[in-house]
Short mmCIF file of C-alpha atoms and ligand atoms in Angstrom, two decimals:
data_model
loop_
_atom_site.label_atom_id
_atom_site.label_comp_id
_atom_site.label_asym_id
_atom_site.label_seq_id
_atom_site.Cartn_x
_atom_site.Cartn_y
_atom_site.Cartn_z
CA MET J 1 79.46 -10.04 -214.76
CA VAL J 2 82.60 -8.38 -213.39
CA ILE J 3 86.20 -9.44 -213.97
CA GLY J 4 88.35 -8.41 -210.98
CA ALA J 5 87.33 -8.04 -207.32
CA SER J 6 89.54 -5.16 -206.28
CA ILE J 7 88.17 -1.70 -205.41
CA GLY J 8 87.00 -1.11 -208.98
CA GLY J 9 85.33 -4.47 -209.52
CA LEU J 10 83.57 -4.36 -206.16
CA CYS J 11 82.17 -0.86 -206.78
CA ALA J 12 80.96 -1.95 -210.22
CA ALA J 13 79.36 -5.12 -208.81
CA LYS J 14 77.43 -3.09 -206.24
CA VAL J 15 75.96 -0.87 -208.96
CA LEU J 16 75.17 -3.81 -211.26
CA ALA J 17 73.35 -5.53 -208.38
CA GLU J 18 70.85 -2.65 -208.39
CA PHE J 19 69.87 -3.49 -211.99
CA ALA J 20 70.54 -7.18 -212.65
CA ASP J 21 68.94 -10.35 -211.29
CA ARG J 22 72.32 -11.97 -210.92
CA VAL J 23 75.89 -10.61 -210.78
CA THR J 24 78.98 -12.84 -210.88
CA VAL J 25 82.40 -11.46 -209.97
CA PHE J 26 85.46 -13.45 -211.10
CA GLU J 27 88.74 -12.88 -209.25
CA ARG J 28 91.87 -14.89 -209.99
CA ASP J 29 93.55 -14.06 -206.67
CA ASP J 30 92.95 -15.65 -203.26
CA LEU J 31 90.58 -13.40 -201.33
CA PRO J 32 91.42 -13.35 -197.61
CA ALA J 33 88.61 -13.63 -195.06
CA GLU J 34 90.11 -10.80 -193.01
CA PRO J 35 91.83 -7.51 -193.93
CA ALA J 36 95.14 -8.62 -195.47
CA SER J 37 97.39 -7.88 -198.44
CA ARG J 38 96.83 -9.86 -201.63
CA ALA J 39 99.33 -11.16 -204.19
CA ALA J 40 97.56 -9.57 -207.20
CA THR J 41 97.33 -6.09 -205.67
CA PRO J 42 100.96 -5.40 -204.69
CA GLN J 43 100.09 -1.71 -204.28
CA ASP J 44 98.18 -2.55 -201.09
CA ARG J 45 101.46 -2.74 -199.10
CA HIS J 46 102.05 0.96 -199.77
CA VAL J 47 100.53 4.12 -198.41
CA HIS J 48 96.98 4.54 -199.74
CA LEU J 49 95.24 7.82 -199.04
CA LEU J 50 91.46 7.82 -199.32
CA MET J 51 90.46 11.30 -200.40
CA ALA J 52 87.57 12.94 -198.52
CA ARG J 53 85.55 12.84 -201.77
CA GLY J 54 86.24 9.13 -202.15
CA ALA J 55 84.97 8.51 -198.62
CA GLU J 56 81.75 10.40 -199.46
CA GLU J 57 81.23 8.49 -202.71
CA LEU J 58 81.92 5.09 -201.12
CA GLU J 59 79.55 5.88 -198.25
CA SER J 60 76.76 6.68 -200.69
CA LEU J 61 77.46 3.38 -202.50
CA PHE J 62 77.81 1.36 -199.28
CA PRO J 63 75.75 3.12 -196.57
CA GLY J 64 77.19 2.61 -193.09
CA LEU J 65 80.73 1.94 -194.38
CA LEU J 66 82.37 4.94 -192.69
CA ALA J 67 80.77 4.32 -189.29
CA ASP J 68 81.81 0.66 -189.44
CA MET J 69 85.36 1.60 -190.36
CA VAL J 70 85.57 4.02 -187.43
CA ALA J 71 84.13 1.34 -185.11
CA ASP J 72 86.96 -0.91 -186.31
CA GLY J 73 89.53 1.71 -185.30
CA VAL J 74 90.06 3.57 -188.59
CA PRO J 75 91.33 7.05 -187.68
CA ILE J 76 89.04 9.92 -188.60
CA LEU J 77 90.28 13.44 -189.28
CA GLU J 78 87.75 16.11 -188.47
CA ASN J 79 88.65 19.70 -189.17
CA ARG J 80 91.25 19.75 -186.44
CA PRO J 81 94.36 21.82 -186.94
CA ASP J 82 96.91 19.30 -185.81
CA CYS J 83 96.10 16.14 -187.72
CA ILE J 84 97.83 16.80 -191.04
CA HIS J 85 101.32 17.78 -192.10
CA PHE J 86 101.05 18.57 -195.77
CA GLY J 87 103.94 19.44 -198.05
CA ALA J 88 103.43 19.77 -201.81
CA ALA J 89 105.83 20.84 -204.55
CA GLY J 90 108.33 22.24 -202.06
CA HIS J 91 105.76 24.18 -200.01
CA VAL J 92 104.42 23.26 -196.58
CA LEU J 93 100.80 24.31 -196.40
CA GLY J 94 99.51 26.36 -193.51
CA THR J 95 97.15 23.72 -192.17
CA GLN J 96 97.94 24.48 -188.54
CA HIS J 97 94.71 26.44 -188.13
CA ARG J 98 91.21 25.13 -187.72
CA LEU J 99 89.72 24.68 -191.17
CA GLN J 100 86.63 26.84 -191.64
CA ASP J 101 84.48 24.44 -193.63
CA GLU J 102 83.56 21.01 -192.52
CA PHE J 103 86.27 18.63 -193.64
CA THR J 104 86.29 15.00 -192.60
CA ALA J 105 88.68 12.39 -193.87
CA TYR J 106 89.17 8.74 -192.99
CA VAL J 107 92.44 6.83 -192.91
CA PRO J 108 91.79 3.11 -193.60
CA SER J 109 94.62 0.93 -194.84
CA ARG J 110 94.01 -0.31 -198.35
CA PRO J 111 93.52 -3.98 -197.27
CA HIS J 112 91.02 -2.85 -194.61
CA LEU J 113 89.01 -0.73 -197.04
CA GLU J 114 88.89 -3.48 -199.65
CA TRP J 115 87.84 -6.04 -197.03
CA GLN J 116 85.05 -3.76 -195.76
CA ILE J 117 83.73 -3.30 -199.27
CA ARG J 118 84.15 -6.96 -200.21
CA SER J 119 82.22 -8.05 -197.11
CA ARG J 120 79.33 -5.83 -198.19
CA VAL J 121 79.35 -7.01 -201.79
CA THR J 122 79.51 -10.72 -200.92
CA ALA J 123 76.57 -10.21 -198.55
CA LEU J 124 74.33 -8.99 -201.41
CA PRO J 125 71.78 -11.73 -202.20
CA ASN J 126 72.18 -11.48 -205.99
CA VAL J 127 76.00 -11.29 -206.11
CA THR J 128 78.42 -14.25 -206.19
CA VAL J 129 82.17 -13.76 -205.98
CA GLN J 130 84.06 -16.70 -207.52
CA GLN J 131 87.79 -17.18 -207.06
CA ARG J 132 88.46 -18.03 -210.70
CA GLY J 133 90.52 -16.36 -213.39
CA VAL J 134 89.09 -15.24 -216.72
CA ASP J 135 90.99 -15.99 -219.94
CA GLU J 136 89.07 -13.68 -222.26
CA PRO J 137 85.66 -12.28 -223.11
CA VAL J 138 83.63 -14.18 -225.74
CA PHE J 139 82.77 -12.07 -228.82
CA ASP J 140 80.13 -13.43 -231.24
CA GLY J 141 80.98 -11.16 -234.18
CA HIS J 142 78.58 -8.47 -232.97
CA ARG J 143 78.76 -8.20 -229.17
CA VAL J 144 80.46 -9.62 -226.08
CA THR J 145 78.27 -12.44 -224.77
CA GLY J 146 80.23 -13.59 -221.72
CA VAL J 147 83.68 -14.85 -220.80
CA ARG J 148 85.83 -17.96 -221.04
CA THR J 149 87.24 -18.75 -217.60
CA ALA J 150 90.80 -19.94 -217.03
CA ASP J 151 89.44 -23.47 -216.43
CA GLY J 152 87.78 -23.45 -219.86
CA GLU J 153 84.11 -22.79 -219.05
CA VAL J 154 82.13 -20.34 -221.15
CA VAL J 155 79.83 -18.28 -218.94
CA ASP J 156 77.18 -16.07 -220.57
CA ALA J 157 76.42 -12.52 -219.46
CA ASP J 158 74.35 -9.58 -220.70
CA LEU J 159 77.14 -7.21 -219.68
CA VAL J 160 80.80 -7.78 -218.75
CA ILE J 161 82.67 -5.16 -216.73
CA ASP J 162 86.43 -5.31 -217.21
CA ALA J 163 87.88 -4.22 -213.84
CA THR J 164 91.21 -6.03 -214.29
CA GLY J 165 93.27 -2.95 -213.51
CA ARG J 166 95.96 -1.16 -215.47
CA GLY J 167 97.10 -4.44 -217.07
CA THR J 168 93.77 -4.91 -218.91
CA ARG J 169 94.02 -6.65 -222.30
CA LEU J 170 90.91 -4.94 -223.69
CA PRO J 171 92.98 -2.57 -225.91
CA ALA J 172 94.46 -5.68 -227.61
CA TRP J 173 91.15 -7.58 -227.83
CA LEU J 174 89.32 -4.70 -229.57
CA PRO J 175 91.31 -4.98 -232.86
CA GLN J 176 90.90 -8.78 -232.78
CA TRP J 177 87.12 -8.17 -232.77
CA GLY J 178 87.30 -5.65 -235.65
CA PHE J 179 87.35 -2.43 -233.60
CA GLU J 180 90.04 0.23 -233.37
CA ARG J 181 92.67 0.04 -230.64
CA PRO J 182 92.24 3.07 -228.36
CA ARG J 183 94.89 5.76 -228.26
CA GLU J 184 96.75 5.88 -224.97
CA ASP J 185 97.76 9.07 -223.17
CA SER J 186 100.78 8.48 -221.01
CA VAL J 187 103.00 10.48 -218.67
CA ALA J 188 106.25 8.64 -217.87
CA VAL J 189 106.64 9.52 -214.21
CA GLY J 190 109.18 6.78 -213.38
CA ILE J 191 108.09 6.35 -209.76
CA GLY J 192 109.71 3.96 -207.31
CA TYR J 193 108.04 3.14 -203.95
CA ALA J 194 109.66 1.65 -200.84
CA THR J 195 107.50 1.08 -197.78
CA HIS J 196 108.01 0.05 -194.19
CA ARG J 197 105.48 -0.41 -191.43
CA LEU J 198 106.50 1.20 -188.14
CA THR J 199 105.49 1.49 -184.55
CA ILE J 200 106.12 4.87 -182.98
CA PRO J 201 105.98 5.44 -179.21
CA GLU J 202 102.58 6.83 -178.22
CA ASP J 203 102.14 10.60 -177.88
CA LEU J 204 105.17 11.47 -180.03
CA VAL J 205 103.00 12.31 -183.05
CA ARG J 206 99.58 13.98 -183.07
CA GLU J 207 99.26 13.95 -186.88
CA LYS J 208 97.59 11.03 -188.62
CA VAL J 209 98.54 12.04 -192.15
CA VAL J 210 102.03 13.20 -193.07
CA VAL J 211 102.78 14.09 -196.68
CA ALA J 212 106.01 15.54 -198.07
CA GLY J 213 105.59 15.54 -201.85
CA ALA J 214 108.45 15.67 -204.34
CA SER J 215 109.41 19.02 -205.85
CA ARG J 216 111.50 20.41 -208.69
CA GLU J 217 114.60 20.46 -206.48
CA GLN J 218 113.86 17.31 -204.45
CA PRO J 219 112.85 14.20 -206.45
CA LEU J 220 112.29 12.16 -203.30
CA GLY J 221 109.15 12.34 -201.18
CA LEU J 222 107.53 10.60 -198.27
CA GLY J 223 104.08 9.73 -196.98
CA MET J 224 103.18 8.39 -193.52
CA LEU J 225 99.71 7.29 -192.51
CA TYR J 226 98.47 6.03 -189.16
CA TYR J 227 96.11 3.15 -189.82
CA GLU J 228 93.45 1.23 -187.88
CA ASP J 229 95.91 -1.30 -186.42
CA ASP J 230 97.89 1.45 -184.57
CA VAL J 231 100.81 0.87 -186.93
CA TRP J 232 102.23 3.57 -189.19
CA THR J 233 102.91 2.88 -192.83
CA MET J 234 105.78 4.97 -194.19
CA THR J 235 106.30 5.07 -197.95
CA THR J 236 109.31 6.81 -199.43
CA PHE J 237 109.22 7.42 -203.15
CA GLY J 238 111.28 8.83 -205.98
CA VAL J 239 110.05 10.45 -209.19
CA GLY J 240 111.80 10.70 -212.58
CA LYS J 241 113.47 7.28 -212.05
CA VAL J 242 115.32 8.49 -208.94
CA PRO J 243 115.22 5.47 -206.59
CA PRO J 244 113.97 5.95 -203.02
CA PRO J 245 116.01 4.52 -200.12
CA GLU J 246 115.17 0.84 -199.72
CA ASP J 247 116.42 0.21 -196.19
CA PHE J 248 115.11 1.55 -192.91
CA ALA J 249 118.23 3.59 -192.10
CA GLY J 250 117.98 5.31 -195.48
CA MET J 251 114.28 6.02 -194.90
CA GLN J 252 115.05 7.56 -191.52
CA ALA J 253 117.71 9.75 -193.11
CA LEU J 254 115.19 10.93 -195.74
CA ALA J 255 112.62 11.66 -193.02
CA GLU J 256 115.21 13.83 -191.30
CA GLU J 257 115.71 15.77 -194.51
CA LEU J 258 112.03 16.20 -195.44
CA LEU J 259 110.07 16.43 -192.21
CA PRO J 260 109.84 19.02 -189.44
CA ALA J 261 111.89 18.24 -186.32
CA HIS J 262 109.13 16.64 -184.19
CA LEU J 263 108.10 14.21 -186.94
CA SER J 264 111.65 13.35 -187.90
CA ALA J 265 112.51 12.73 -184.22
CA ALA J 266 109.55 10.34 -183.99
CA VAL J 267 110.74 8.41 -187.06
CA GLN J 268 114.22 8.12 -185.51
CA GLN J 269 112.60 6.43 -182.49
CA ALA J 270 110.34 4.17 -184.58
CA GLN J 271 110.60 0.39 -184.66
CA PRO J 272 110.27 -1.21 -188.11
CA VAL J 273 107.72 -4.03 -188.44
CA GLY J 274 108.28 -6.74 -191.08
CA GLU J 275 110.14 -6.25 -194.34
CA VAL J 276 110.45 -3.39 -196.80
CA ALA J 277 108.04 -3.63 -199.77
CA VAL J 278 109.05 -2.07 -203.10
CA HIS J 279 107.02 -1.21 -206.18
CA LYS J 280 107.72 0.42 -209.54
CA TYR J 281 105.18 2.56 -211.37
CA PRO J 282 106.61 3.61 -214.74
CA ALA J 283 103.79 5.72 -216.19
CA SER J 284 100.31 7.12 -215.65
CA ARG J 285 98.02 5.77 -218.39
CA TRP J 286 94.69 6.89 -219.82
CA ARG J 287 93.17 4.64 -222.46
CA ARG J 288 90.97 6.81 -224.65
CA PHE J 289 88.09 4.36 -225.17
CA ASP J 290 85.89 7.50 -225.17
CA GLU J 291 87.35 8.55 -228.54
CA LEU J 292 86.43 5.39 -230.43
CA ASP J 293 83.68 5.74 -233.03
CA ARG J 294 82.51 2.18 -232.45
CA PHE J 295 82.58 0.19 -229.22
CA PRO J 296 81.41 -3.42 -228.86
CA PRO J 297 78.12 -3.84 -226.99
CA GLY J 298 78.23 -6.07 -223.91
CA ILE J 299 81.50 -4.89 -222.32
CA LEU J 300 82.74 -1.82 -220.43
CA PRO J 301 86.19 -1.03 -219.01
CA PHE J 302 86.17 0.25 -215.42
CA GLY J 303 88.56 1.72 -212.81
CA ASP J 304 92.30 1.55 -213.50
CA ALA J 305 91.53 -0.32 -216.73
CA VAL J 306 90.45 3.09 -218.09
CA VAL J 307 92.84 5.38 -216.27
CA SER J 308 95.62 4.92 -213.77
CA PHE J 309 96.76 8.11 -212.04
CA ASN J 310 100.17 8.92 -210.54
CA PRO J 311 99.76 7.12 -207.17
CA THR J 312 101.66 9.76 -205.20
CA PHE J 313 98.61 12.04 -205.64
CA GLY J 314 96.38 9.45 -203.94
CA GLN J 315 93.41 9.75 -206.34
CA GLY J 316 92.90 6.28 -207.90
CA MET J 317 90.27 4.86 -205.54
CA THR J 318 88.33 8.13 -205.43
CA MET J 319 88.27 8.46 -209.21
CA THR J 320 87.15 4.82 -209.44
CA SER J 321 84.31 5.53 -207.01
CA LEU J 322 83.17 8.38 -209.29
CA GLN J 323 82.98 5.91 -212.17
CA ALA J 324 80.46 3.92 -210.12
CA GLY J 325 78.09 6.91 -210.31
CA HIS J 326 78.66 7.15 -214.06
CA LEU J 327 77.86 3.45 -214.43
CA ARG J 328 74.59 3.84 -212.52
CA ARG J 329 73.49 6.75 -214.71
CA ALA J 330 74.50 4.88 -217.87
CA LEU J 331 72.47 1.83 -216.79
CA GLN J 332 69.45 4.06 -216.19
CA GLY J 333 69.60 5.28 -219.82
CA PRO J 334 68.88 3.50 -223.13
CA PRO J 335 70.93 0.25 -223.47
CA ASP J 336 72.34 1.21 -226.87
CA GLU J 337 73.84 4.37 -225.33
CA LEU J 338 75.41 2.58 -222.36
CA ALA J 339 79.05 2.71 -223.50
CA THR J 340 78.85 6.27 -224.83
CA THR J 341 77.17 7.60 -221.68
CA PHE J 342 79.63 5.86 -219.35
CA LEU J 343 82.79 6.65 -221.32
CA THR J 344 81.81 10.30 -221.92
CA ALA J 345 81.07 10.88 -218.23
CA THR J 346 84.33 9.17 -217.24
CA ASN J 347 86.21 11.34 -219.71
CA LYS J 348 84.63 14.44 -218.20
CA THR J 349 85.72 13.66 -214.64
CA THR J 350 89.12 12.31 -215.68
CA TRP J 351 90.24 15.27 -217.79
CA PRO J 352 90.69 17.96 -215.08
CA VAL J 353 92.46 15.62 -212.67
CA TRP J 354 94.64 14.03 -215.34
CA THR J 355 95.62 17.43 -216.73
CA MET J 356 96.57 18.94 -213.38
CA ASN J 357 98.62 15.82 -212.54
CA ALA J 358 100.34 16.00 -215.93
CA ILE J 359 101.25 19.65 -215.36
CA GLY J 360 102.71 18.82 -211.93
CA ASP J 361 104.56 15.75 -213.20
CA LEU J 362 106.01 17.29 -216.33
CA ILE J 363 107.06 20.52 -214.67
CA LEU J 364 108.02 19.42 -211.18
CA HIS J 365 108.58 15.67 -211.29
CA ARG J 366 110.97 15.18 -214.23
CA ALA J 367 108.32 13.20 -216.10
CA GLU J 368 108.35 12.67 -219.85
CA GLY J 369 105.34 13.14 -222.11
CA PRO J 370 103.70 15.64 -224.47
CA MET J 371 103.60 19.14 -222.97
CA PRO J 372 101.25 21.79 -224.46
CA TRP J 373 102.69 25.34 -224.26
CA TRP J 374 100.26 26.46 -221.54
CA TYR J 375 101.38 23.85 -218.97
CA ARG J 376 104.45 25.87 -217.98
CA PRO J 377 102.67 29.20 -217.19
CA VAL J 378 99.89 27.34 -215.34
CA GLY J 379 102.56 25.45 -213.37
CA SER J 380 104.31 28.72 -212.44
CA LEU J 381 101.03 30.31 -211.35
CA PHE J 382 100.33 27.31 -209.20
CA ASP J 383 103.75 27.53 -207.63
CA GLN J 384 102.90 31.13 -206.67
CA PHE J 385 99.58 29.96 -205.26
CA LEU J 386 101.16 27.24 -203.12
CA GLY J 387 103.84 29.69 -201.96
CA ALA J 388 101.09 31.99 -200.67
CA ALA J 389 99.16 29.05 -199.18
CA GLU J 390 102.12 28.39 -196.87
CA SER J 391 101.02 31.29 -194.70
CA ASP J 392 97.49 32.11 -195.89
CA PRO J 393 95.03 29.65 -194.32
CA VAL J 394 92.23 30.55 -196.74
CA LEU J 395 94.36 29.54 -199.72
CA ALA J 396 95.64 26.46 -197.89
CA GLU J 397 92.09 25.35 -197.16
CA TRP J 398 90.99 25.93 -200.75
CA PHE J 399 93.92 23.82 -201.95
CA LEU J 400 93.32 21.04 -199.44
CA ARG J 401 89.64 20.75 -200.39
CA ARG J 402 90.38 20.68 -204.12
CA PHE J 403 93.29 18.28 -203.61
CA SER J 404 90.82 16.02 -201.77
CA LEU J 405 88.61 16.27 -204.90
CA LEU J 406 85.83 17.98 -202.90
CA ASP J 407 83.86 20.96 -204.29
CA SER J 408 85.12 20.53 -207.86
CA LEU J 409 87.64 18.41 -209.73
CA TYR J 410 89.02 21.55 -211.38
CA MET J 411 92.04 23.11 -209.63
CA VAL J 412 91.25 26.56 -210.98
CA PRO J 413 91.20 29.33 -208.37
CA SER J 414 88.70 32.16 -208.89
CA ALA J 415 89.90 35.62 -209.91
CA LYS J 416 89.30 36.68 -206.28
CA LEU J 417 91.66 33.97 -205.01
CA VAL J 418 94.28 34.80 -207.65
CA GLY J 419 94.08 38.45 -206.51
CA ARG J 420 94.45 37.34 -202.91
CA THR J 421 97.50 35.25 -203.88
CA VAL J 422 99.18 38.16 -205.63
CA ARG J 423 98.46 40.57 -202.75
CA HIS J 424 99.69 38.03 -200.21
CA ASN J 425 102.93 37.37 -202.09
CA MET J 426 103.46 41.12 -202.61
CA ARG J 427 103.09 41.65 -198.86
CA LEU J 428 105.57 38.86 -198.13
CA TRP J 429 107.99 40.27 -200.67
CA MET J 430 107.74 43.78 -199.12
CA GLN J 431 108.25 42.38 -195.62
CA GLU J 432 111.27 40.40 -196.75
CA ARG J 433 112.70 43.43 -198.52
CA ARG J 434 112.23 45.62 -195.41
CA SER J 435 113.86 43.08 -193.10
CA ARG J 436 116.77 42.63 -195.52
CA SER J 437 117.38 46.35 -195.67
CA ARG J 438 117.26 46.51 -191.84
CA ARG J 439 119.87 43.70 -191.68
CA SER J 440 122.21 45.23 -194.32
CA PRO J 441 121.31 48.88 -195.08
CA GLY J 442 123.61 49.00 -198.15
CA THR J 443 121.70 46.33 -200.12
CA ALA J 444 118.11 47.66 -199.95
CA GLY J 445 117.69 47.58 -203.73
CA SER J 446 119.10 44.10 -204.30
CA ALA J 447 117.12 41.33 -206.04
CA PRO J 448 114.14 39.92 -204.11
CA ALA J 449 114.33 36.36 -202.84
CA ARG J 450 110.68 35.69 -203.81
CA SER J 451 109.08 37.04 -206.93
CA ALA J 452 105.53 38.30 -206.48
C1 FAD L 501 101.81 2.01 -205.64
C2 FAD L 501 100.39 2.49 -205.73
C3 FAD L 501 99.89 3.34 -204.75
C4 FAD L 501 98.59 3.80 -204.82
N1 FAD L 501 98.15 4.70 -203.90
C5 FAD L 501 96.88 5.13 -203.95
C6 FAD L 501 96.39 6.05 -202.98
O1 FAD L 501 97.11 6.53 -202.10
N2 FAD L 501 95.08 6.43 -203.05
C7 FAD L 501 94.25 5.97 -204.04
O2 FAD L 501 93.08 6.35 -204.06
N3 FAD L 501 94.68 5.11 -204.98
C8 FAD L 501 95.96 4.69 -204.97
N4 FAD L 501 96.40 3.80 -205.92
C9 FAD L 501 95.45 3.36 -206.98
C10 FAD L 501 94.50 2.27 -206.50
O3 FAD L 501 95.20 1.18 -205.97
C11 FAD L 501 93.60 1.84 -207.67
O4 FAD L 501 93.09 2.97 -208.31
C12 FAD L 501 92.44 1.02 -207.17
O5 FAD L 501 92.91 -0.18 -206.65
C13 FAD L 501 91.42 0.67 -208.27
O6 FAD L 501 92.01 -0.23 -209.11
P1 FAD L 501 91.19 -1.36 -209.85
O7 FAD L 501 90.24 -2.05 -208.94
O8 FAD L 501 90.65 -0.80 -211.10
O9 FAD L 501 92.37 -2.39 -210.28
P2 FAD L 501 93.34 -3.24 -209.37
O10 FAD L 501 93.37 -2.77 -207.98
O11 FAD L 501 94.62 -3.34 -210.10
O12 FAD L 501 92.66 -4.68 -209.37
C14 FAD L 501 92.50 -5.49 -210.49
C15 FAD L 501 91.93 -6.83 -210.01
O13 FAD L 501 91.60 -7.62 -211.14
C16 FAD L 501 92.03 -8.95 -210.92
N5 FAD L 501 92.27 -9.57 -212.24
C17 FAD L 501 93.13 -9.14 -213.19
N6 FAD L 501 93.06 -9.95 -214.27
C18 FAD L 501 92.13 -10.88 -213.98
C19 FAD L 501 91.60 -12.00 -214.71
N7 FAD L 501 92.02 -12.27 -215.95
N8 FAD L 501 90.67 -12.76 -214.12
C20 FAD L 501 90.20 -12.48 -212.86
N9 FAD L 501 90.67 -11.44 -212.13
C21 FAD L 501 91.61 -10.66 -212.69
C22 FAD L 501 93.32 -8.78 -210.12
O14 FAD L 501 93.66 -9.96 -209.46
C23 FAD L 501 92.93 -7.64 -209.17
O15 FAD L 501 92.31 -8.12 -208.02
C24 FAD L 501 97.72 3.37 -205.88
C25 FAD L 501 98.22 2.51 -206.87
C26 FAD L 501 99.54 2.09 -206.80
C27 FAD L 501 100.08 1.20 -207.90
#
């Protein structure tokens, strides 16, 4: 049984269907027959980036998904030089070259992706999706044996997956059942989102993905994605409780400030479609179920119910799709090790991504939360790396692949790449110094603008 039929619940249901005779998914929201926003997933109005790794994982879970999305008009980014504008932490990456390694990304809107996946899950012969809310799991003093639905029925299940999102009540139910409440790691990022859909005259923009992340100096950022319906979605956001503009004129003004001239000019000529949607995301949250000595048999938390990542990094759906693989491996093992195997594997994939996000948020995004001493030096090294990646395509490509969660979830460059970064920045520093001394011969020894 699965509670919640969003991206997490649907991925979990697909895996369960490989092992169980019967899978029931309960969803309290109305589920539209076509791709459309839903009341219970307000985030689906805002820019959702599907990382290249997420696309790979979802394809292996739902074979044929990517081809069907492309057939339905979802833009596909092959390793072309002109499809991405990517700014991160105050640096614009040098992605204007052809990437060396194969790199394919897909740009479905969130409602389209969920609809594609839902259509596949509902077509499975042993899965039923019921539009019914769940009040709470039923605990018999030893294990979870099913759920009580909002209309009062008790439905039995061998295993209940809690995919109710970041608002899960499992941390409160555990102590009621005699277990410890899990510790919660939290980074108070104080993010505000404001989103408009736009039409932009054809041929003004070749890019399909435009990202201008927030930085230490600039707490506002912007993302623009071109989706399958030929409409752009533009999300402006603020970190550290700085509100983004919430009207179209304000968004256009921000685009002018953050984007290169050709993209900003296109936004000035855009026509807004519909109303502005706003959303507040106070904090990233990681519930440490993995640390509990005892966990009740018969239930597992899944997706955002375990960990919800800063949405401006675009990782949530991809990290959820990785949990699907962990669930499959856990179900293949001994039943009494199910929770430990799943939660340990989820911890292992969450840690590197959570930690890198926390470093970025605490150092660059005015976030509040515990900060170990080593975050600051790692953050400074990364700033150096991104500075070099502005003009070194090899570094830019390495960053883009890791950012897309390909290759490895660890954002740790090899010693060779660190050496390359230092040499590159030294070269830039020398060039800058030479050109300064040519411009004003008397100031040749003055302080460098960029430290190496
Ligand atoms: C503003 C914002 C932007 C984001 N941008 C990105 C992005 O760019 N890229 C990315 O990969 N991820 C992004 N994410 C994260 C992404 O949306 C989630 O990681 C993803 O949806 C997986 O979440 P989930 O399925 O676990 O939970 P949710 O999507 O929150 O779904 C929970 C589901 O459970 C149902 N439910 C809850 N309680 C009950 C109940 N008692 N009974 C029955 N049903 C119930 C709800 O109705 C809902 O359908 C973003 C998130 C936010 C908030």
